Tab-separated table of C-alpha atoms in Angstrom:
chain	number	residue	atom	x	y	z
A	2	MET	CA	0.000	0.000	0.000
A	3	THR	CA	1.377	3.361	-0.971
A	4	SER	CA	-1.732	5.331	-0.151
A	5	SER	CA	-1.175	8.192	2.240
A	6	ALA	CA	-4.635	7.682	3.718
A	7	PRO	CA	-4.427	6.764	7.387
A	8	ARG	CA	-4.901	3.090	8.164
A	9	GLY	CA	-4.929	0.762	11.126
A	10	PRO	CA	-5.914	2.039	14.566
A	11	TYR	CA	-5.461	5.668	13.543
A	12	ALA	CA	-7.871	5.346	10.608
A	13	LYS	CA	-10.331	3.625	12.894
A	14	GLY	CA	-10.061	6.485	15.342
A	15	ILE	CA	-10.823	9.032	12.628
A	16	GLN	CA	-13.776	6.960	11.469
A	17	ARG	CA	-15.160	6.644	14.991
A	18	ARG	CA	-14.721	10.373	15.549
A	19	GLN	CA	-16.687	11.054	12.361
A	20	GLU	CA	-19.413	8.624	13.454
A	21	ILE	CA	-19.764	10.535	16.695
A	22	LEU	CA	-20.060	13.849	14.818
A	23	ASP	CA	-22.697	12.403	12.463
A	24	ALA	CA	-24.638	10.888	15.372
A	25	THR	CA	-24.514	14.225	17.188
A	26	ILE	CA	-26.076	15.997	14.207
A	27	ASP	CA	-28.894	13.415	14.235
A	28	VAL	CA	-29.442	13.806	17.969
A	29	VAL	CA	-29.481	17.610	17.671
A	30	ALA	CA	-32.038	17.280	14.857
A	31	GLU	CA	-34.236	15.013	16.955
A	32	LYS	CA	-33.853	16.346	20.491
A	33	GLY	CA	-32.665	19.931	20.044
A	34	PHE	CA	-29.787	21.602	21.843
A	35	GLU	CA	-30.992	21.022	25.399
A	36	GLY	CA	-31.695	17.324	24.747
A	37	THR	CA	-28.306	16.692	23.161
A	38	SER	CA	-26.399	15.308	26.117
A	39	LEU	CA	-23.254	13.179	25.831
A	40	ARG	CA	-25.414	10.369	27.227
A	41	ALA	CA	-28.005	10.735	24.415
A	42	ILE	CA	-25.249	10.769	21.787
A	43	GLY	CA	-23.558	7.732	23.358
A	44	GLU	CA	-26.842	5.840	23.337
A	45	ALA	CA	-27.556	6.772	19.717
A	46	ILE	CA	-24.248	5.379	18.507
A	47	GLY	CA	-23.760	2.652	21.109
A	48	VAL	CA	-20.584	3.928	22.730
A	49	SER	CA	-19.863	4.566	26.367
A	50	HIS	CA	-19.563	8.000	27.912
A	51	ALA	CA	-15.864	7.281	28.540
A	52	ALA	CA	-15.316	6.415	24.865
A	53	LEU	CA	-17.019	9.649	23.822
A	54	ARG	CA	-14.807	11.615	26.192
A	55	HIS	CA	-11.778	9.989	24.548
A	56	TYR	CA	-12.643	11.889	21.358
A	57	PHE	CA	-14.260	15.034	22.747
A	58	ALA	CA	-13.387	16.487	26.132
A	59	SER	CA	-16.842	17.980	26.669
A	60	ARG	CA	-20.296	18.359	25.203
A	61	GLU	CA	-19.399	21.915	24.225
A	62	GLU	CA	-16.246	20.820	22.385
A	63	LEU	CA	-18.277	18.231	20.479
A	64	LEU	CA	-21.009	20.725	19.536
A	65	LEU	CA	-18.430	23.288	18.375
A	66	GLU	CA	-16.814	20.565	16.241
A	67	VAL	CA	-20.247	19.915	14.695
A	68	LEU	CA	-20.346	23.599	13.713
A	69	ARG	CA	-16.783	23.435	12.339
A	70	GLU	CA	-17.726	20.380	10.273
A	71	ARG	CA	-20.830	22.168	9.010
A	72	ASP	CA	-18.739	25.213	8.015
A	73	ARG	CA	-16.306	22.985	6.106
A	74	LYS	CA	-19.089	21.157	4.237
A	75	SER	CA	-20.932	24.378	3.495
A	76	GLN	CA	-17.785	26.074	2.173
A	77	SER	CA	-16.923	23.196	-0.120
A	78	ARG	CA	-20.485	23.050	-1.470
A	79	VAL	CA	-20.633	26.748	-2.343
A	80	ALA	CA	-16.999	27.111	-3.493
A	81	ASP	CA	-17.910	27.049	-7.188
A	82	GLU	CA	-20.342	29.968	-6.944
A	83	PRO	CA	-18.901	33.014	-8.739
A	84	THR	CA	-19.448	35.812	-6.199
A	85	VAL	CA	-19.549	36.506	-2.483
A	86	PHE	CA	-23.311	36.982	-2.587
A	87	ALA	CA	-23.926	33.900	-4.710
A	88	ARG	CA	-21.957	31.891	-2.143
A	89	MET	CA	-23.905	33.393	0.738
A	90	ALA	CA	-27.269	32.798	-0.941
A	91	ALA	CA	-26.242	29.189	-1.712
A	92	ALA	CA	-25.188	28.697	1.921
A	93	ALA	CA	-28.536	30.143	3.035
A	94	ASP	CA	-30.421	27.773	0.712
A	95	ASP	CA	-28.381	24.935	2.194
A	96	ASN	CA	-29.033	25.994	5.784
A	97	VAL	CA	-32.810	26.142	5.457
A	98	LEU	CA	-32.719	22.389	4.807
A	99	ALA	CA	-31.323	21.865	8.317
A	100	PRO	CA	-33.092	24.241	10.742
A	101	GLU	CA	-31.776	22.322	13.739
A	102	LEU	CA	-28.189	23.145	12.745
A	103	VAL	CA	-29.090	26.801	12.241
A	104	ALA	CA	-30.609	26.752	15.724
A	105	LEU	CA	-27.467	25.062	17.115
A	106	HIS	CA	-25.331	27.734	15.453
A	107	THR	CA	-27.523	30.467	16.975
A	108	THR	CA	-27.480	28.904	20.442
A	109	MET	CA	-23.707	28.427	20.488
A	110	MET	CA	-23.187	31.940	19.095
A	111	ALA	CA	-25.261	33.338	21.970
A	112	ALA	CA	-23.345	31.166	24.454
A	113	SER	CA	-20.135	32.748	23.144
A	114	VAL	CA	-21.154	36.202	24.374
A	115	GLU	CA	-21.723	34.991	27.942
A	116	ALA	CA	-18.906	34.938	30.481
A	117	GLY	CA	-17.678	31.440	31.273
A	118	ASP	CA	-18.036	29.855	27.846
A	119	GLU	CA	-14.474	30.383	26.716
A	120	ASP	CA	-14.382	27.697	23.987
A	121	ALA	CA	-17.481	29.094	22.273
A	122	ARG	CA	-16.156	32.637	22.696
A	123	ALA	CA	-12.816	31.708	21.082
A	124	PHE	CA	-14.573	29.828	18.260
A	125	PHE	CA	-16.951	32.648	17.310
A	126	THR	CA	-14.495	35.495	17.891
A	127	GLU	CA	-12.049	33.810	15.528
A	128	ARG	CA	-14.802	32.797	13.076
A	129	PHE	CA	-16.171	36.356	12.838
A	130	ALA	CA	-12.696	37.882	12.421
A	131	ARG	CA	-11.791	35.409	9.674
A	132	SER	CA	-15.156	35.767	7.919
A	133	ARG	CA	-14.909	39.557	7.904
A	134	ALA	CA	-11.344	39.448	6.509
A	135	VAL	CA	-12.153	36.839	3.823
A	136	LEU	CA	-15.360	38.581	2.770
A	137	ALA	CA	-13.709	42.014	2.587
A	138	ALA	CA	-10.857	40.579	0.470
A	139	ASP	CA	-13.304	38.749	-1.827
A	140	LEU	CA	-15.398	41.895	-2.310
A	141	ARG	CA	-12.235	43.896	-3.096
A	142	ASN	CA	-11.124	41.280	-5.642
A	143	GLU	CA	-14.545	41.241	-7.293
A	144	LEU	CA	-14.547	45.017	-7.612
A	145	GLU	CA	-11.036	45.040	-9.092
A	146	ALA	CA	-11.852	42.224	-11.513
A	147	ALA	CA	-14.865	44.231	-12.687
A	148	GLY	CA	-12.729	47.352	-13.067
A	149	ARG	CA	-14.888	49.145	-10.518
A	150	ALA	CA	-14.070	51.086	-7.383
A	151	SER	CA	-16.015	51.596	-4.184
A	152	ASP	CA	-15.738	54.361	-1.646
A	153	LEU	CA	-17.319	52.098	0.965
A	154	ASP	CA	-15.291	50.667	3.831
A	155	LEU	CA	-15.231	47.030	2.705
A	156	GLU	CA	-14.423	45.700	6.197
A	157	MET	CA	-17.588	47.419	7.369
A	158	VAL	CA	-19.565	46.046	4.422
A	159	ALA	CA	-18.281	42.551	5.289
A	160	SER	CA	-19.380	43.023	8.886
A	161	LEU	CA	-22.812	44.179	7.670
A	162	VAL	CA	-23.301	41.215	5.319
A	163	ILE	CA	-22.342	38.678	8.001
A	164	ALA	CA	-24.604	40.399	10.543
A	165	ALA	CA	-27.501	40.366	8.064
A	166	PHE	CA	-26.949	36.662	7.407
A	167	ASP	CA	-26.928	35.746	11.122
A	168	GLY	CA	-29.844	38.001	11.985
A	169	LEU	CA	-32.001	36.819	9.089
A	170	GLN	CA	-31.435	33.206	10.090
A	171	ILE	CA	-32.744	33.963	13.577
A	172	GLN	CA	-35.843	35.697	12.190
A	173	TRP	CA	-36.372	32.756	9.812
A	174	LEU	CA	-36.185	30.219	12.647
A	175	LEU	CA	-39.144	32.009	14.244
A	176	GLU	CA	-41.052	32.933	11.072
A	177	ARG	CA	-40.503	30.797	8.000
A	178	SER	CA	-41.850	33.424	5.598
A	179	VAL	CA	-38.624	35.428	6.151
A	180	ASP	CA	-36.659	34.988	2.916
A	181	ILE	CA	-32.968	34.802	3.841
A	182	ALA	CA	-31.534	34.374	0.331
A	183	GLY	CA	-33.959	36.898	-1.182
A	184	THR	CA	-33.093	39.521	1.432
A	185	LEU	CA	-29.362	38.928	0.872
A	186	ARG	CA	-29.969	39.505	-2.862
A	187	LEU	CA	-31.688	42.785	-1.974
A	188	LEU	CA	-28.604	43.763	0.038
A	189	GLU	CA	-26.376	42.831	-2.917
A	190	ARG	CA	-28.519	44.920	-5.249
A	191	ILE	CA	-28.368	48.066	-3.088
A	192	LEU	CA	-24.623	47.617	-2.585
A	193	ARG	CA	-23.990	47.847	-6.364
B	28	MET	CA	-56.657	63.344	46.514
B	29	THR	CA	-57.866	63.359	42.943
B	30	SER	CA	-54.712	61.943	41.383
B	31	SER	CA	-55.284	58.875	39.206
B	32	ALA	CA	-51.898	57.439	40.190
B	33	PRO	CA	-52.256	54.143	42.003
B	34	ARG	CA	-51.870	54.304	45.771
B	35	GLY	CA	-52.068	52.063	48.802
B	36	PRO	CA	-51.207	48.363	48.521
B	37	TYR	CA	-51.506	48.418	44.724
B	38	ALA	CA	-48.973	51.238	44.342
B	39	LYS	CA	-46.664	49.396	46.714
B	40	GLY	CA	-46.934	46.272	44.557
B	41	ILE	CA	-46.000	48.220	41.427
B	42	GLN	CA	-43.071	49.761	43.246
B	43	ARG	CA	-41.855	46.407	44.527
B	44	ARG	CA	-42.183	44.900	41.069
B	45	GLN	CA	-40.070	47.728	39.650
B	46	GLU	CA	-37.462	47.236	42.393
B	47	ILE	CA	-37.203	43.588	41.415
B	48	LEU	CA	-36.732	44.533	37.746
B	49	ASP	CA	-34.041	47.082	38.629
B	50	ALA	CA	-32.262	44.615	40.907
B	51	THR	CA	-32.355	41.987	38.176
B	52	ILE	CA	-30.621	44.348	35.752
B	53	ASP	CA	-27.893	44.926	38.368
B	54	VAL	CA	-27.485	41.196	38.993
B	55	VAL	CA	-27.310	40.469	35.250
B	56	ALA	CA	-24.654	43.190	34.937
B	57	GLU	CA	-22.634	41.698	37.761
B	58	LYS	CA	-23.103	37.946	37.380
B	59	GLY	CA	-24.168	37.465	33.754
B	60	PHE	CA	-27.068	35.389	32.498
B	61	GLU	CA	-26.018	32.073	34.049
B	62	GLY	CA	-25.409	33.656	37.440
B	63	THR	CA	-28.740	35.464	37.507
B	64	SER	CA	-30.817	33.035	39.566
B	65	LEU	CA	-33.995	33.973	41.399
B	66	ARG	CA	-31.999	33.291	44.569
B	67	ALA	CA	-29.290	35.815	43.595
B	68	ILE	CA	-31.925	38.434	42.751
B	69	GLY	CA	-33.773	37.785	46.007
B	70	GLU	CA	-30.543	38.196	47.986
B	71	ALA	CA	-29.647	41.408	46.169
B	72	ILE	CA	-32.939	43.062	47.047
B	73	GLY	CA	-33.628	41.289	50.347
B	74	VAL	CA	-36.842	39.511	49.403
B	75	SER	CA	-37.711	35.856	49.710
B	76	HIS	CA	-37.958	33.475	46.812
B	77	ALA	CA	-41.700	33.177	47.493
B	78	ALA	CA	-42.119	36.956	47.327
B	79	LEU	CA	-40.272	37.046	44.016
B	80	ARG	CA	-42.536	34.328	42.668
B	81	HIS	CA	-45.528	36.435	43.663
B	82	TYR	CA	-44.469	38.978	41.034
B	83	PHE	CA	-42.815	36.751	38.417
B	84	ALA	CA	-43.777	33.123	37.889
B	85	SER	CA	-40.308	32.104	36.732
B	86	ARG	CA	-36.774	33.301	36.107
B	87	GLU	CA	-37.527	33.342	32.377
B	88	GLU	CA	-40.626	35.501	32.824
B	89	LEU	CA	-38.606	37.957	34.910
B	90	LEU	CA	-35.759	38.123	32.370
B	91	LEU	CA	-38.203	38.658	29.483
B	92	GLU	CA	-39.800	41.471	31.490
B	93	VAL	CA	-36.335	43.035	31.848
B	94	LEU	CA	-36.072	43.014	28.051
B	95	ARG	CA	-39.575	44.495	27.700
B	96	GLU	CA	-38.662	47.257	30.143
B	97	ARG	CA	-35.453	47.920	28.220
B	98	ASP	CA	-37.397	48.137	24.926
B	99	ARG	CA	-39.816	50.627	26.473
B	100	LYS	CA	-37.036	52.821	27.868
B	101	SER	CA	-35.055	52.651	24.644
B	102	GLN	CA	-38.089	53.574	22.521
B	103	SER	CA	-38.957	56.559	24.663
B	104	ARG	CA	-35.347	57.803	24.610
B	105	VAL	CA	-35.039	57.648	20.811
B	106	ALA	CA	-38.600	58.781	20.000
B	107	ASP	CA	-37.545	62.353	19.125
B	108	GLU	CA	-35.029	61.270	16.488
B	109	PRO	CA	-36.292	62.255	13.027
B	110	THR	CA	-35.760	59.057	10.986
B	111	VAL	CA	-35.779	55.260	11.319
B	112	PHE	CA	-32.009	55.121	10.995
B	113	ALA	CA	-31.411	57.965	13.424
B	114	ARG	CA	-33.556	56.091	15.961
B	115	MET	CA	-31.675	52.844	15.356
B	116	ALA	CA	-28.274	54.517	15.635
B	117	ALA	CA	-29.366	56.232	18.855
B	118	ALA	CA	-30.592	52.895	20.236
B	119	ALA	CA	-27.246	51.326	19.277
B	120	ASP	CA	-25.344	54.133	21.037
B	121	ASP	CA	-27.530	53.523	24.066
B	122	ASN	CA	-26.997	49.750	24.022
B	123	VAL	CA	-23.202	49.901	23.953
B	124	LEU	CA	-23.390	51.526	27.397
B	125	ALA	CA	-24.954	48.311	28.760
B	126	PRO	CA	-23.210	45.305	27.179
B	127	GLU	CA	-24.713	42.950	29.760
B	128	LEU	CA	-28.226	43.804	28.559
B	129	VAL	CA	-27.188	43.308	24.932
B	130	ALA	CA	-25.814	39.901	25.956
B	131	LEU	CA	-29.056	39.095	27.812
B	132	HIS	CA	-31.045	40.073	24.718
B	133	THR	CA	-28.837	37.811	22.569
B	134	THR	CA	-29.077	34.878	24.976
B	135	MET	CA	-32.854	35.079	25.291
B	136	MET	CA	-33.202	35.527	21.522
B	137	ALA	CA	-31.203	32.316	20.996
B	138	ALA	CA	-33.284	30.552	23.661
B	139	SER	CA	-36.383	31.505	21.672
B	140	VAL	CA	-35.337	29.377	18.699
B	141	GLU	CA	-34.943	26.233	20.817
B	142	ALA	CA	-37.870	23.908	21.407
B	143	GLY	CA	-39.248	24.099	24.935
B	144	ASP	CA	-38.785	27.793	25.588
B	145	GLU	CA	-42.286	28.872	24.646
B	146	ASP	CA	-42.348	32.205	26.520
B	147	ALA	CA	-39.144	33.386	24.861
B	148	ARG	CA	-40.364	32.104	21.492
B	149	ALA	CA	-43.649	34.013	21.818
B	150	PHE	CA	-41.838	37.164	22.968
B	151	PHE	CA	-39.324	37.261	20.103
B	152	THR	CA	-41.717	36.038	17.398
B	153	GLU	CA	-44.109	38.836	18.304
B	154	ARG	CA	-41.298	41.376	18.752
B	155	PHE	CA	-39.801	40.636	15.317
B	156	ALA	CA	-43.209	40.740	13.593
B	157	ARG	CA	-44.085	44.070	15.224
B	158	SER	CA	-40.626	45.557	14.564
B	159	ARG	CA	-40.765	44.596	10.891
B	160	ALA	CA	-44.263	46.084	10.477
B	161	VAL	CA	-43.424	49.326	12.331
B	162	LEU	CA	-40.122	49.786	10.506
B	163	ALA	CA	-41.652	49.135	7.082
B	164	ALA	CA	-44.457	51.628	7.783
B	165	ASP	CA	-41.983	54.245	9.068
B	166	LEU	CA	-39.768	53.816	5.985
B	167	ARG	CA	-42.832	54.161	3.727
B	168	ASN	CA	-43.926	57.338	5.530
B	169	GLU	CA	-40.437	58.826	5.285
B	170	LEU	CA	-40.306	58.150	1.554
B	171	GLU	CA	-43.747	59.692	1.020
B	172	ALA	CA	-42.928	62.720	3.127
B	173	ALA	CA	-39.821	63.250	1.002
B	174	GLY	CA	-41.850	62.848	-2.200
B	175	ARG	CA	-39.714	59.859	-3.184
B	176	ALA	CA	-40.598	56.351	-4.261
B	177	SER	CA	-38.759	53.062	-3.829
B	178	ASP	CA	-39.060	49.885	-5.840
B	179	LEU	CA	-37.665	47.917	-2.914
B	180	ASP	CA	-39.849	45.593	-0.859
B	181	LEU	CA	-39.971	47.637	2.342
B	182	GLU	CA	-40.976	44.638	4.504
B	183	MET	CA	-37.798	42.967	3.297
B	184	VAL	CA	-35.752	46.102	3.936
B	185	ALA	CA	-37.181	46.219	7.465
B	186	SER	CA	-36.216	42.587	8.004
B	187	LEU	CA	-32.699	43.364	6.719
B	188	VAL	CA	-32.220	46.386	8.971
B	189	ILE	CA	-33.356	44.489	12.078
B	190	ALA	CA	-31.142	41.511	11.177
B	191	ALA	CA	-28.159	43.818	10.686
B	192	PHE	CA	-28.794	45.448	14.060
B	193	ASP	CA	-29.001	42.108	15.912
B	194	GLY	CA	-26.046	40.581	14.089
B	195	LEU	CA	-23.822	43.619	14.570
B	196	GLN	CA	-24.541	43.627	18.285
B	197	ILE	CA	-23.358	40.019	18.524
B	198	GLN	CA	-20.145	40.805	16.628
B	199	TRP	CA	-19.619	43.846	18.844
B	200	LEU	CA	-20.008	41.788	22.036
B	201	LEU	CA	-17.051	39.683	20.845
B	202	GLU	CA	-14.991	42.450	19.213
B	203	ARG	CA	-15.479	45.992	20.449
B	204	SER	CA	-13.951	47.560	17.328
B	205	VAL	CA	-17.124	46.602	15.423
B	206	ASP	CA	-18.955	49.912	14.910
B	207	ILE	CA	-22.687	49.184	15.193
B	208	ALA	CA	-23.999	52.716	14.619
B	209	GLY	CA	-21.428	53.434	11.881
B	210	THR	CA	-22.320	50.262	10.001
B	211	LEU	CA	-26.035	51.078	10.268
B	212	ARG	CA	-25.271	54.506	8.781
B	213	LEU	CA	-23.479	52.746	5.914
B	214	LEU	CA	-26.608	50.646	5.367
B	215	GLU	CA	-28.737	53.794	5.405
B	216	ARG	CA	-26.443	55.437	2.859
B	217	ILE	CA	-26.588	52.551	0.382
B	218	LEU	CA	-30.363	52.289	0.815
B	219	ARG	CA	-30.872	55.869	-0.385
């Protein structure tokens, strides 16, 4: 075998870790955030609490890893879209298929602003900073490629677009007639 | 006495209720959401748990009433501002003086999207619906007063502005360089 893919015990560990993440998503979908205990996840996948703790030190660490996994999948699915706003609208269309993950995102994001939840705070602080920087750079590149200029502060625009996305998702969770992708297209239109 | 102000036992009840609300705000400021138990509030103001429960059936009901009170105060403070965006920017300037209340708002808003938190869900569902309707009507009136027309869906614009406000506050709680009022002014500028 010359494959560089992990094998043996290590590969098995990666596979088990992924099984736990997948099971957690199912449990979140079925029981919501409050009902997603390490015990419920262990029961769903048939592993002991101790085995779970071997892979994830805490419930919070596991739930944040679910969000990281979701970000990775979402980014790879929308990567081919041509513009910042097309990517955001595609991500929104993706998210509305999994309301429970949008709710998990919202709950963990709120936890990050409370004292005492340092892992969530670090995750979202870093995620926001990176998202703002990437979005601002992408918007700048799109403008340059189109031979256009903007007198807007693109860091501020990035912050606005991300805020709109998060806020619209919350409104949508409570009122499904709120059109996340459509409202983001309106924002794109007025930004041009 | 011909005053219509309540007096006697009833007035005392209103006063006590207000004291509890004020004490709760102080406890939230000092101990955060997680630390704000009915016990901690009772100790801060020197009333028994039973007395607290006479005024508020649960911790959640009390915390939602704190948010209602904050909305009322905020609305009366910004009422003289001439436009929707001036009112929102003034509210934002007001909010940054009380980060703990912004965090409480965010936490309760996230709680509202989780199953099982029906009071918070009802509060925020109704609050969003009313805010969208009021904002859309205000924007329409401003346009008419200025003799201008817009081909934008003003309900959608209202939803966008509220989402931006909520999302920016969350980013600001994690990174104080995020300029809530400035970014709302940018949104106002591109909307014109």
